[in-house]
Amino acid sequence: MEIVDLKKEFEKIYGNGESALFFSPGRVNLIGEHTDYNGGYVFPCALTFGSYLVIRKNDKSVVRFASLNFDFKTEIGLDKLEEKVSDGAWVNYPLGVMQQFARKGVAFVGMDLLFYGNIPNGAGLSSSASIELATAVALNDLYNCNLEMMEMVKLGQRAENQFVGVNCGIMDQFAVGMGKKDHALALKCDTLKWEAVPLTLGNYRIVIANTNKRRGLADSKYNERRTECDKAVEYISKVKPIKFLGDINLADFEELKNAIPEEVVMRRARHVVSENQRVVDAIPALQAGDLVKFGQLMNGSHDSLRDDYEVTGVELDALVEEARKIDGVIGSRMTGAGFGGCTVSLVDVNSVDTFIAEVGKNYKARTGLTPDFYVAEVGNGAGRIN
Ligand code: GLA
């Protein structure tokens, strides 16, 4: 949708007048899954699709929310902004962010907000973090808060943890906030040290495939995995005190794994430690242009998420298996939290059409679901559009 159209839609709902427009992308993680809340490395990039927000102050004492994607609209009195709207409503994302700004001392006046997003919903491409950061950059601008992007990234994560109630790590908000066109972001999640690495893909393209399987139990399973990782840290700490699983490498793990009496917990920890190593290896592989190695690490990542972390499922596994059968595919894995959502594959540019046709057909035959495909374009992080 064109920018002009969005402003037109805004005026249709709220009436004519000046307004400001902001954009915040979705993200895809290339490698490093379920490592962020374990103090490890992640390697995501921002996409060119995302969420738009048109906003202005009004002279009423209510904040009005609308979205072109959902029917649900609401207006909330300034004294009620800290109350959650019914569970699952999209408005909770901007509300959670507003709460964080209020805690920083921002005194809100009435506002009108219109959201529009072109990230496939529930696909694990961070539509929620995208809405959070769109709201954050807009409020930062509207109330002259001068917050650094990293502060807004942390604030977005807190909104999701504390208000929405999903115990996510920092990867999504970080990728969405700090994204850089044609770069992937190598982030160490405990220190928040990071580096933008040029995405020099030569003849290869990043192809995202959506299983179109709704991520039903995702949130509860996600929190269950987090608890299992905490348990692993506790067991290991009896022998060698650590704060995060990201504090140990594979050699340490081999020596320490006997300290974990529960087999399942041991496997969860083994995924985190081995995945972390794969990211550490993948970053220089990309820098050196060794895409074949990068692809092998992606394959290793999926297999570990399937066997040790057990967050893939029939649909993601089928999509990855079919992808790996295509000539010109050098790596394929699930991306994001898992339990549905998307895969990411490195595909030779000359094989992209075959990939879409063949994988689409074979996946449908196996699961009955029709997948969607996107050739990823990597864009910048959240900000104002003038
Ligand atoms: C979700 C969470 C992230 C991260 C990934 C798994 O996207 O929001 O913080 O944990 O899952 O890597």
Short mmCIF file of C-alpha atoms and ligand atoms in Angstrom, two decimals:
data_model
loop_
_atom_site.label_atom_id
_atom_site.label_comp_id
_atom_site.label_asym_id
_atom_site.label_seq_id
_atom_site.Cartn_x
_atom_site.Cartn_y
_atom_site.Cartn_z
CA MET A 1 0.00 0.00 0.00
CA GLU A 2 1.25 3.46 -0.94
CA ILE A 3 2.13 5.96 1.76
CA VAL A 4 -0.43 8.42 0.39
CA ASP A 5 -3.14 5.79 0.61
CA LEU A 6 -2.31 5.12 4.24
CA LYS A 7 -2.62 8.79 5.12
CA LYS A 8 -5.87 8.88 3.15
CA GLU A 9 -7.18 5.89 5.12
CA PHE A 10 -6.11 7.60 8.32
CA GLU A 11 -8.06 10.74 7.40
CA LYS A 12 -11.11 8.70 6.47
CA ILE A 13 -11.17 7.29 9.99
CA TYR A 14 -10.01 10.26 12.06
CA GLY A 15 -10.55 13.32 9.85
CA ASN A 16 -8.18 15.60 7.94
CA GLY A 17 -5.02 17.14 9.31
CA GLU A 18 -1.28 16.69 9.78
CA SER A 19 0.01 13.28 10.78
CA ALA A 20 3.36 11.46 10.87
CA LEU A 21 4.24 8.09 9.32
CA PHE A 22 6.59 5.44 10.72
CA PHE A 23 7.77 2.06 9.46
CA SER A 24 9.18 -0.91 11.31
CA PRO A 25 10.28 -4.11 9.54
CA GLY A 26 9.77 -7.81 10.21
CA ARG A 27 12.83 -10.02 10.62
CA VAL A 28 14.21 -13.35 9.61
CA ASN A 29 16.85 -15.11 11.67
CA LEU A 30 19.52 -16.74 9.51
CA ILE A 31 20.97 -18.88 12.30
CA GLY A 32 21.09 -18.96 16.11
CA GLU A 33 17.71 -20.19 17.33
CA HIS A 34 16.68 -20.29 20.99
CA THR A 35 20.08 -18.90 21.90
CA ASP A 36 19.02 -15.33 22.72
CA TYR A 37 17.51 -16.00 26.15
CA ASN A 38 20.50 -18.25 26.84
CA GLY A 39 22.98 -15.39 26.50
CA GLY A 40 24.26 -16.69 23.18
CA TYR A 41 24.63 -15.42 19.62
CA VAL A 42 21.95 -14.73 17.03
CA PHE A 43 22.31 -13.65 13.40
CA PRO A 44 19.06 -12.10 12.11
CA CYS A 45 18.29 -9.46 9.50
CA ALA A 46 15.44 -7.02 8.98
CA LEU A 47 13.10 -7.47 6.02
CA THR A 48 11.62 -4.86 3.71
CA PHE A 49 8.09 -5.78 4.70
CA GLY A 50 6.79 -4.73 8.07
CA SER A 51 4.32 -2.47 9.88
CA TYR A 52 3.37 1.11 9.16
CA LEU A 53 1.97 3.48 11.74
CA VAL A 54 0.26 6.81 11.02
CA ILE A 55 -0.12 8.83 14.20
CA ARG A 56 -1.02 12.26 15.55
CA LYS A 57 -2.08 13.90 18.77
CA ASN A 58 -5.79 14.74 19.08
CA ASP A 59 -7.53 17.17 21.38
CA LYS A 60 -9.60 14.51 23.12
CA SER A 61 -8.64 12.63 26.23
CA VAL A 62 -8.64 9.24 24.49
CA VAL A 63 -6.21 7.21 22.43
CA ARG A 64 -7.89 5.71 19.38
CA PHE A 65 -6.47 2.60 17.75
CA ALA A 66 -7.31 1.18 14.32
CA SER A 67 -5.64 -1.24 11.94
CA LEU A 68 -6.24 -1.93 8.27
CA ASN A 69 -5.50 -5.61 8.97
CA PHE A 70 -7.99 -6.31 11.74
CA ASP A 71 -11.57 -5.29 12.33
CA PHE A 72 -10.95 -4.72 16.01
CA LYS A 73 -10.82 -0.97 16.77
CA THR A 74 -10.89 0.63 20.16
CA GLU A 75 -10.59 3.87 22.02
CA ILE A 76 -9.11 3.99 25.46
CA GLY A 77 -9.26 6.77 28.02
CA LEU A 78 -5.92 8.24 29.11
CA ASP A 79 -6.51 6.91 32.63
CA LYS A 80 -7.02 3.34 31.34
CA LEU A 81 -3.91 2.96 29.21
CA GLU A 82 -2.23 0.56 31.63
CA GLU A 83 -5.03 -2.00 31.43
CA LYS A 84 -4.68 -4.91 29.08
CA VAL A 85 -7.35 -5.33 26.43
CA SER A 86 -8.72 -8.90 26.20
CA ASP A 87 -6.02 -11.55 25.68
CA GLY A 88 -4.65 -11.84 22.19
CA ALA A 89 -5.82 -8.43 20.94
CA TRP A 90 -3.20 -6.70 18.76
CA VAL A 91 -3.76 -3.44 20.66
CA ASN A 92 -1.87 -4.92 23.61
CA TYR A 93 1.41 -4.50 21.71
CA PRO A 94 1.19 -0.71 21.34
CA LEU A 95 -0.35 -0.49 24.83
CA GLY A 96 2.57 -2.40 26.34
CA VAL A 97 4.98 0.02 24.72
CA MET A 98 2.97 3.02 25.92
CA GLN A 99 3.16 1.67 29.45
CA GLN A 100 6.95 1.58 29.19
CA PHE A 101 7.04 5.19 27.97
CA ALA A 102 4.70 6.20 30.80
CA ARG A 103 7.15 4.60 33.24
CA LYS A 104 9.83 6.83 31.80
CA GLY A 105 7.70 9.82 32.76
CA VAL A 106 5.95 10.56 29.46
CA ALA A 107 2.54 12.14 30.09
CA PHE A 108 0.33 11.12 27.22
CA VAL A 109 -2.28 13.30 25.60
CA GLY A 110 -5.00 12.01 23.28
CA MET A 111 -3.75 10.37 20.07
CA ASP A 112 -5.01 8.70 16.92
CA LEU A 113 -3.15 5.68 15.58
CA LEU A 114 -3.62 3.67 12.41
CA PHE A 115 -1.54 0.54 11.80
CA TYR A 116 -1.07 -1.36 8.59
CA GLY A 117 1.21 -4.38 8.23
CA ASN A 118 2.28 -6.59 5.35
CA ILE A 119 4.10 -9.23 7.39
CA PRO A 120 2.26 -12.54 7.19
CA ASN A 121 0.57 -12.79 10.57
CA GLY A 122 1.66 -15.58 12.92
CA ALA A 123 4.42 -16.65 10.50
CA GLY A 124 7.21 -16.17 13.02
CA LEU A 125 8.62 -13.15 11.17
CA SER A 126 8.13 -10.91 14.20
CA SER A 127 4.99 -9.00 13.39
CA SER A 128 4.60 -8.32 17.12
CA ALA A 129 8.09 -6.89 17.63
CA SER A 130 7.51 -4.86 14.48
CA ILE A 131 4.36 -3.27 15.93
CA GLU A 132 6.17 -2.63 19.22
CA LEU A 133 9.08 -0.84 17.58
CA ALA A 134 6.81 1.12 15.21
CA THR A 135 5.01 2.38 18.31
CA ALA A 136 8.25 3.10 20.13
CA VAL A 137 9.84 5.17 17.36
CA ALA A 138 6.57 7.06 16.86
CA LEU A 139 6.16 7.93 20.56
CA ASN A 140 9.84 8.82 20.81
CA ASP A 141 9.33 11.31 17.98
CA LEU A 142 5.93 12.65 19.05
CA TYR A 143 7.01 13.31 22.66
CA ASN A 144 10.63 14.31 21.90
CA CYS A 145 12.02 11.62 24.18
CA ASN A 146 15.42 11.30 22.47
CA LEU A 147 15.74 7.62 23.32
CA GLU A 148 18.51 5.70 21.60
CA MET A 149 17.34 2.81 19.41
CA MET A 150 18.91 0.26 21.76
CA GLU A 151 16.84 1.67 24.63
CA MET A 152 13.69 1.27 22.54
CA VAL A 153 14.71 -2.28 21.65
CA LYS A 154 14.93 -3.17 25.36
CA LEU A 155 11.73 -1.33 26.08
CA GLY A 156 9.93 -3.29 23.34
CA GLN A 157 11.11 -6.55 24.86
CA ARG A 158 9.93 -5.45 28.31
CA ALA A 159 6.53 -4.56 26.84
CA GLU A 160 6.20 -8.06 25.44
CA ASN A 161 7.47 -9.77 28.61
CA GLN A 162 5.55 -7.70 31.14
CA PHE A 163 2.40 -6.53 29.37
CA VAL A 164 1.69 -9.05 26.61
CA GLY A 165 3.03 -11.89 28.78
CA VAL A 166 5.34 -13.67 26.31
CA ASN A 167 8.71 -14.37 27.83
CA CYS A 168 10.69 -13.73 24.60
CA GLY A 169 14.38 -12.93 24.32
CA ILE A 170 15.76 -9.77 22.73
CA MET A 171 16.46 -10.97 19.20
CA ASP A 172 13.26 -9.85 17.49
CA GLN A 173 13.08 -6.34 18.87
CA PHE A 174 16.81 -5.94 18.23
CA ALA A 175 16.63 -7.05 14.59
CA VAL A 176 13.57 -4.92 13.94
CA GLY A 177 15.07 -1.85 15.61
CA MET A 178 18.68 -2.03 14.49
CA GLY A 179 18.29 -3.67 11.04
CA LYS A 180 20.61 -2.48 8.30
CA LYS A 181 19.93 -2.80 4.57
CA ASP A 182 21.78 -5.74 3.02
CA HIS A 183 23.40 -6.70 6.34
CA ALA A 184 22.84 -9.40 8.93
CA LEU A 185 23.34 -8.51 12.59
CA ALA A 186 25.65 -10.61 14.72
CA LEU A 187 24.50 -10.05 18.30
CA LYS A 188 25.76 -11.54 21.57
CA CYS A 189 22.65 -11.44 23.69
CA ASP A 190 24.17 -11.15 27.17
CA THR A 191 26.54 -8.25 26.48
CA LEU A 192 24.47 -6.83 23.59
CA LYS A 193 27.71 -6.36 21.65
CA TRP A 194 26.90 -6.50 17.97
CA GLU A 195 28.22 -6.06 14.50
CA ALA A 196 26.55 -5.59 11.10
CA VAL A 197 27.92 -8.10 8.60
CA PRO A 198 27.44 -7.44 4.85
CA LEU A 199 25.14 -10.04 3.34
CA THR A 200 27.21 -10.87 0.31
CA LEU A 201 25.28 -13.75 -1.15
CA GLY A 202 26.69 -13.86 -4.69
CA ASN A 203 24.47 -16.13 -6.74
CA TYR A 204 22.34 -17.16 -3.78
CA ARG A 205 19.08 -15.79 -2.46
CA ILE A 206 17.42 -16.07 0.92
CA VAL A 207 14.06 -17.71 0.34
CA ILE A 208 11.50 -17.71 3.15
CA ALA A 209 8.78 -20.34 3.03
CA ASN A 210 5.72 -20.12 5.25
CA THR A 211 4.25 -23.44 6.42
CA ASN A 212 0.93 -21.65 6.96
CA LYS A 213 0.49 -23.83 10.00
CA ARG A 214 -0.90 -21.82 12.86
CA ARG A 215 1.50 -21.78 15.77
CA GLY A 216 -1.01 -23.12 18.26
CA LEU A 217 0.88 -24.11 21.37
CA ALA A 218 3.84 -21.91 20.58
CA ASP A 219 3.77 -19.66 23.63
CA SER A 220 3.37 -22.38 26.23
CA LYS A 221 5.98 -24.62 24.58
CA TYR A 222 8.30 -21.62 24.30
CA ASN A 223 8.06 -20.96 28.02
CA GLU A 224 8.55 -24.69 28.70
CA ARG A 225 11.84 -24.65 26.76
CA ARG A 226 12.99 -21.64 28.74
CA THR A 227 12.32 -23.48 31.98
CA GLU A 228 14.25 -26.51 30.73
CA CYS A 229 17.24 -24.28 29.94
CA ASP A 230 17.07 -22.76 33.43
CA LYS A 231 17.12 -26.28 34.87
CA ALA A 232 20.20 -27.15 32.80
CA VAL A 233 21.97 -24.06 34.12
CA GLU A 234 21.08 -25.08 37.67
CA TYR A 235 22.42 -28.63 37.24
CA ILE A 236 25.63 -27.50 35.55
CA SER A 237 26.17 -24.78 38.13
CA LYS A 238 26.49 -27.42 40.84
CA VAL A 239 29.75 -28.41 39.15
CA LYS A 240 30.77 -25.17 37.48
CA PRO A 241 28.84 -21.96 38.22
CA ILE A 242 27.47 -20.40 35.04
CA LYS A 243 24.88 -17.73 34.38
CA PHE A 244 23.78 -18.85 30.92
CA LEU A 245 24.19 -21.91 28.72
CA GLY A 246 25.86 -19.46 26.34
CA ASP A 247 28.76 -19.28 28.82
CA ILE A 248 30.05 -22.73 27.89
CA ASN A 249 31.41 -24.18 24.66
CA LEU A 250 31.00 -27.67 23.24
CA ALA A 251 34.19 -28.99 24.87
CA ASP A 252 33.00 -27.74 28.29
CA PHE A 253 29.62 -29.27 27.63
CA GLU A 254 31.07 -32.71 26.94
CA GLU A 255 32.68 -32.60 30.38
CA LEU A 256 29.69 -31.13 32.17
CA LYS A 257 26.78 -32.95 30.59
CA ASN A 258 26.88 -35.78 33.10
CA ALA A 259 25.88 -33.24 35.71
CA ILE A 260 22.45 -33.15 34.03
CA PRO A 261 20.50 -36.19 35.23
CA GLU A 262 17.45 -35.58 33.01
CA GLU A 263 18.00 -36.77 29.44
CA VAL A 264 15.55 -34.27 27.94
CA VAL A 265 17.16 -31.34 29.74
CA MET A 266 20.58 -32.55 28.58
CA ARG A 267 19.40 -32.52 24.96
CA ARG A 268 17.89 -29.03 25.29
CA ALA A 269 21.22 -27.78 26.63
CA ARG A 270 23.15 -29.59 23.90
CA HIS A 271 21.09 -27.77 21.28
CA VAL A 272 21.82 -24.38 22.80
CA VAL A 273 25.54 -25.00 23.13
CA SER A 274 25.93 -26.52 19.66
CA GLU A 275 23.74 -23.85 18.05
CA ASN A 276 25.83 -21.16 19.61
CA GLN A 277 28.94 -22.73 18.09
CA ARG A 278 27.22 -22.85 14.70
CA VAL A 279 26.58 -19.09 14.81
CA VAL A 280 30.17 -18.45 15.87
CA ASP A 281 31.27 -20.46 12.80
CA ALA A 282 28.64 -19.01 10.45
CA ILE A 283 29.64 -15.37 10.90
CA PRO A 284 33.21 -15.76 9.53
CA ALA A 285 31.92 -18.18 6.87
CA LEU A 286 29.65 -15.44 5.53
CA GLN A 287 32.42 -12.87 5.80
CA ALA A 288 34.73 -15.15 3.82
CA GLY A 289 32.06 -15.80 1.20
CA ASP A 290 31.94 -19.50 2.13
CA LEU A 291 28.22 -19.88 1.57
CA VAL A 292 28.41 -23.65 1.25
CA LYS A 293 29.71 -23.83 4.80
CA PHE A 294 27.06 -21.35 5.91
CA GLY A 295 24.41 -23.59 4.35
CA GLN A 296 25.75 -26.68 6.10
CA LEU A 297 25.56 -24.86 9.41
CA MET A 298 21.95 -23.92 8.65
CA ASN A 299 21.19 -27.59 8.02
CA GLY A 300 22.88 -28.53 11.29
CA SER A 301 20.79 -25.92 13.07
CA HIS A 302 17.51 -27.36 11.84
CA ASP A 303 18.50 -30.92 12.67
CA SER A 304 19.41 -29.92 16.20
CA LEU A 305 16.16 -27.96 16.63
CA ARG A 306 14.31 -31.07 15.42
CA ASP A 307 16.13 -33.75 17.41
CA ASP A 308 17.45 -32.04 20.54
CA TYR A 309 15.23 -29.01 21.05
CA GLU A 310 12.10 -30.56 19.51
CA VAL A 311 10.47 -27.39 18.25
CA THR A 312 10.03 -28.21 14.57
CA GLY A 313 7.05 -30.49 13.88
CA VAL A 314 5.70 -32.26 10.80
CA GLU A 315 5.16 -29.15 8.66
CA LEU A 316 8.52 -27.46 9.22
CA ASP A 317 10.34 -30.77 8.76
CA ALA A 318 8.47 -31.52 5.51
CA LEU A 319 9.25 -28.05 4.12
CA VAL A 320 12.94 -28.41 4.98
CA GLU A 321 13.18 -31.96 3.62
CA GLU A 322 11.57 -30.96 0.33
CA ALA A 323 13.79 -27.87 0.08
CA ARG A 324 16.97 -29.90 0.54
CA LYS A 325 16.00 -32.16 -2.39
CA ILE A 326 16.21 -29.27 -4.86
CA ASP A 327 19.47 -28.76 -6.77
CA GLY A 328 20.87 -25.37 -5.93
CA VAL A 329 19.71 -25.40 -2.29
CA ILE A 330 22.75 -25.24 -0.01
CA GLY A 331 20.96 -24.90 3.33
CA SER A 332 17.47 -24.95 4.80
CA ARG A 333 16.17 -24.58 8.33
CA MET A 334 13.26 -23.39 10.41
CA THR A 335 13.49 -19.80 11.62
CA GLY A 336 12.01 -18.14 14.71
CA ALA A 337 10.42 -19.93 17.64
CA GLY A 338 9.27 -23.00 15.69
CA PHE A 339 6.10 -25.12 16.06
CA GLY A 340 5.00 -23.77 12.65
CA GLY A 341 5.93 -20.48 11.05
CA CYS A 342 8.61 -20.22 8.40
CA THR A 343 11.74 -21.83 7.03
CA VAL A 344 14.70 -20.00 5.54
CA SER A 345 16.75 -21.47 2.71
CA LEU A 346 19.80 -20.44 0.69
CA VAL A 347 18.89 -21.05 -2.93
CA ASP A 348 20.84 -20.54 -6.15
CA VAL A 349 19.18 -17.71 -8.05
CA ASN A 350 18.69 -20.01 -11.06
CA SER A 351 16.82 -22.53 -8.93
CA VAL A 352 14.41 -20.18 -7.19
CA ASP A 353 11.51 -20.80 -9.59
CA THR A 354 11.95 -24.57 -9.45
CA PHE A 355 12.25 -24.34 -5.67
CA ILE A 356 8.94 -22.52 -5.36
CA ALA A 357 7.14 -24.84 -7.77
CA GLU A 358 8.53 -28.17 -6.53
CA VAL A 359 8.65 -27.51 -2.81
CA GLY A 360 5.18 -25.97 -3.02
CA LYS A 361 3.76 -29.02 -4.77
CA ASN A 362 5.49 -31.64 -2.62
CA TYR A 363 4.78 -29.88 0.67
CA LYS A 364 1.11 -29.63 -0.23
CA ALA A 365 1.01 -33.33 -1.14
CA ARG A 366 2.52 -34.20 2.24
CA THR A 367 0.60 -31.87 4.53
CA GLY A 368 -2.46 -30.63 2.65
CA LEU A 369 -1.30 -27.06 3.29
CA THR A 370 -0.35 -24.52 0.63
CA PRO A 371 2.87 -22.73 1.53
CA ASP A 372 3.81 -19.14 0.64
CA PHE A 373 7.24 -18.08 -0.58
CA TYR A 374 9.11 -14.81 -0.33
CA VAL A 375 12.51 -14.00 -1.77
CA ALA A 376 13.83 -11.93 1.11
CA GLU A 377 14.99 -8.38 0.64
CA VAL A 378 16.97 -7.11 3.61
CA GLY A 379 16.13 -3.61 4.76
CA ASN A 380 16.68 -1.05 7.52
CA GLY A 381 15.33 -0.93 11.05
CA ALA A 382 12.42 1.10 12.43
CA GLY A 383 12.12 4.84 11.83
CA ARG A 384 10.12 7.78 10.54
CA ILE A 385 9.23 8.01 6.87
CA ASN A 386 9.16 11.57 5.65
C1 GLA B 1 10.99 -16.05 19.18
C2 GLA B 1 11.41 -15.12 20.32
C3 GLA B 1 12.89 -14.76 20.20
C4 GLA B 1 13.75 -16.03 20.07
C5 GLA B 1 13.19 -16.95 18.98
C6 GLA B 1 13.91 -18.28 18.93
O1 GLA B 1 11.09 -15.38 17.95
O2 GLA B 1 10.65 -13.93 20.29
O3 GLA B 1 13.28 -14.01 21.32
O4 GLA B 1 13.87 -16.69 21.29
O5 GLA B 1 11.81 -17.21 19.17
O6 GLA B 1 15.22 -18.12 18.53
#
